[in-house]
Amino acid sequence: MTTAAPKKGPNIAAIVIIAVAVAINLLVARLMANWSYSWFPPQASSAAPYVDDLFALETGIGSFIFFGCTGFMGWVLLFNRAGKYDESDGAPIEGNTKLEVTWTIIPLVTVFVIATYSMNVNMKLQTLGPKHKYAIGSDPTALMEIDPIADVGPIDVIARQWSWEFIYPDGVRSSELHLPVDQRVNFRLMSEDVLHSFYVPAFRLKQDIIPGSIISYSLTPTQEGRFRLRDAMFSGAYFSQNQTNVIVESEQAYADWLKAAAGQPLQPGLDPGRALYDRRIARGDKGWATVPPAPAPMVNDPGDPSIPHDA
């Protein structure tokens, strides 16, 4: 008569080690998530806190997975590695249903959490309005309805290779974008040649500008200062120079600037790619083929690019 082997109890030591490791990993992931807030420029729009919170969540989840996987591999290498001359296969784990269900459900839930949070953030931003296609040579602004909850606008944003032009409702034109603080501003984004991108890192917002389409876009700046507008879409040889300042100021200062700019005659605006193109021509027009920069836009206020920006 044989007796059944006694059942083994749970490995308390292993459970304690895993629990401590998970707790430490959670702490490190939380620290990484908090640290991620310092990686960005100042929050200068109403959208920035939502975007930063989403990024912190993704940083925390990614850190937990990264340190968990690398920590597990380090533990195995230190304490469970095979002997020097052991070339045998490891124990087979094929058919472990519990393990397969676990490593399927955990990533699925993680992706759904991030997706749900991302959709909620996108709903709160309420930045992107309608988009209309238009025929070249026609007036695209006639197609676009105004954002009904905007306080200012619409301001026409015209992107070119390689310069920016901003046209305000009263007809004032500028090479630097002026905005009143804590006011929702509506833009009409247009391109006269190729793909561009309206990107202000301090606002945490980016919108591609598509030729042949006019796009309604709105945002609310929340901090006064000078912030950098960058063309984040590769649009040719000098697209990295296609930058200008966004000047966020008080409502009174914004009104005063509009009044002063309206009294100035039109003059050539900023043309940041021209100097590099002229230098190329002076050297014999060598290198990869490119197109000459568009003529500088005629504006009332070209701005002063020598003034340092905050972010």
XYZ file of C-alpha atoms in Angstrom, residues 48-231:
184
model
C -0.780 71.096 -21.133
C -1.787 69.592 -17.733
C -3.917 66.911 -19.404
C -1.149 65.961 -21.843
C 1.473 65.893 -19.081
C -0.724 63.693 -16.872
C -1.204 61.264 -19.759
C 2.533 61.181 -20.425
C 3.240 60.620 -16.716
C 0.805 57.686 -16.687
C 2.479 56.123 -19.719
C 5.920 56.753 -18.207
C 4.895 55.051 -14.964
C 3.412 52.016 -16.705
C 6.398 51.741 -19.055
C 8.853 52.056 -16.164
C 7.069 49.348 -14.170
C 7.201 46.955 -17.144
C 10.813 47.829 -18.014
C 12.241 47.496 -14.504
C 10.097 44.422 -13.836
C 11.385 42.612 -16.928
C 15.023 43.642 -16.491
C 14.886 42.894 -12.759
C 13.517 39.425 -13.410
C 16.193 38.749 -16.022
C 18.873 40.003 -13.629
C 17.586 37.714 -10.856
C 17.676 34.706 -13.186
C 21.194 35.534 -14.362
C 22.455 35.876 -10.789
C 20.669 33.072 -8.956
C 19.145 30.646 -11.477
C 21.652 30.410 -14.264
C 22.726 27.012 -15.550
C 26.097 25.529 -14.742
C 29.122 26.307 -16.871
C 28.871 23.135 -18.966
C 25.109 22.556 -18.719
C 23.687 22.586 -22.262
C 20.369 20.936 -21.456
C 17.013 22.557 -22.165
C 15.027 24.257 -19.465
C 11.863 22.807 -17.976
C 8.994 22.830 -20.515
C 6.166 25.242 -19.674
C 4.031 24.539 -22.762
C 0.381 24.114 -21.932
C 0.399 26.246 -18.792
C -3.059 27.746 -19.280
C -2.909 29.991 -16.226
C 0.357 31.568 -17.415
C -0.963 32.087 -20.958
C -4.187 33.678 -19.679
C -2.197 35.939 -17.339
C 0.216 37.270 -19.950
C -2.714 37.866 -22.327
C -5.039 39.660 -19.903
C -2.448 41.954 -18.302
C -1.282 43.617 -21.580
C -4.894 43.767 -22.795
C -6.053 45.589 -19.674
C -3.005 47.887 -19.784
C -3.694 48.899 -23.389
C -7.378 49.516 -22.659
C -6.501 51.696 -19.638
C -4.132 53.846 -21.707
C -6.592 54.024 -24.633
C -9.509 55.023 -22.394
C -7.468 57.686 -20.616
C -6.169 59.005 -23.958
C -9.687 59.314 -25.371
C -10.826 61.189 -22.272
C -7.896 63.608 -22.619
C -8.694 64.158 -26.290
C -12.314 64.927 -25.436
C -11.247 67.465 -22.811
C -8.831 69.275 -25.135
C -11.522 70.190 -27.703
C -8.905 71.679 -29.995
C -9.665 70.296 -33.458
C -12.622 71.687 -35.356
C -13.907 70.948 -38.859
C -11.713 70.623 -41.935
C -12.712 71.641 -45.466
C -10.991 71.107 -48.788
C -10.808 74.003 -51.198
C -9.757 74.595 -54.787
C -6.473 76.379 -55.350
C -7.194 80.012 -56.215
C -10.450 80.200 -54.276
C -10.999 81.838 -50.881
C -10.743 79.065 -48.291
C -11.861 81.252 -45.390
C -15.375 81.455 -46.825
C -15.803 77.738 -46.145
C -14.902 77.738 -42.467
C -17.363 78.380 -39.661
C -16.079 80.102 -36.514
C -15.535 78.185 -33.285
C -18.705 79.122 -31.342
C -16.971 79.101 -27.941
C -13.820 80.990 -28.992
C -13.135 84.403 -27.452
C -10.688 85.544 -30.151
C -10.462 84.839 -33.844
C -10.431 83.441 -36.260
C -6.724 84.093 -36.810
C -5.468 82.820 -40.162
C -2.233 80.822 -39.881
C -0.501 80.526 -43.268
C 2.484 78.176 -43.527
C 4.979 78.346 -46.377
C 8.404 77.040 -47.336
C 9.699 78.479 -45.026
C 7.894 81.186 -43.122
C 4.786 81.848 -41.058
C 2.189 84.555 -41.571
C -0.648 85.408 -39.176
C -3.696 87.452 -40.203
C -5.957 88.754 -37.435
C -9.703 89.499 -37.730
C -9.078 93.246 -38.174
C -6.661 92.611 -41.041
C -3.409 93.074 -39.110
C -0.613 90.824 -40.363
C 2.432 89.649 -38.414
C 5.351 87.222 -38.549
C 5.107 86.500 -34.819
C 1.886 85.210 -33.308
C 0.335 87.392 -30.598
C -2.294 85.895 -28.268
C -4.174 87.168 -25.205
C -3.741 85.069 -22.075
C -6.681 83.005 -20.743
C -8.703 83.581 -23.914
C -9.780 80.734 -26.195
C -8.366 81.497 -29.650
C -9.595 79.995 -32.914
C -7.195 79.503 -35.849
C -7.719 78.692 -39.492
C -4.690 76.657 -40.539
C -3.626 76.746 -44.206
C -0.605 75.761 -46.293
C 0.336 77.348 -49.602
C 2.653 74.567 -50.751
C 3.382 71.322 -48.857
C 2.689 69.646 -45.521
C 3.569 71.707 -42.453
C 2.850 71.326 -38.758
C 1.699 73.862 -36.177
C 3.577 72.817 -33.020
C 4.113 74.818 -29.818
C 5.878 72.587 -27.239
C 4.882 74.812 -24.311
C 1.228 74.361 -25.347
C 1.681 70.564 -25.789
C -0.311 70.814 -29.012
C 0.547 69.904 -32.596
C -1.612 69.926 -35.698
C -0.536 69.033 -39.225
C -1.399 71.596 -41.901
C -2.457 69.994 -45.174
C -2.250 71.803 -48.541
C -5.655 72.211 -50.136
C -7.415 72.026 -46.760
C -8.387 74.646 -44.202
C -8.484 73.356 -40.628
C -10.191 74.950 -37.632
C -8.054 74.695 -34.501
C -8.518 76.264 -31.068
C -6.480 76.584 -27.895
C -6.329 78.614 -24.686
C -2.936 80.013 -23.593
C -2.668 80.247 -19.803
C 0.767 81.761 -19.168
C 2.273 85.000 -20.411
C 5.637 84.805 -22.153
C 7.384 84.144 -25.446
C 7.113 80.569 -26.652
C 8.454 78.903 -29.762
C 6.306 77.820 -32.701
C 8.053 75.105 -34.703
C 7.272 73.371 -37.979
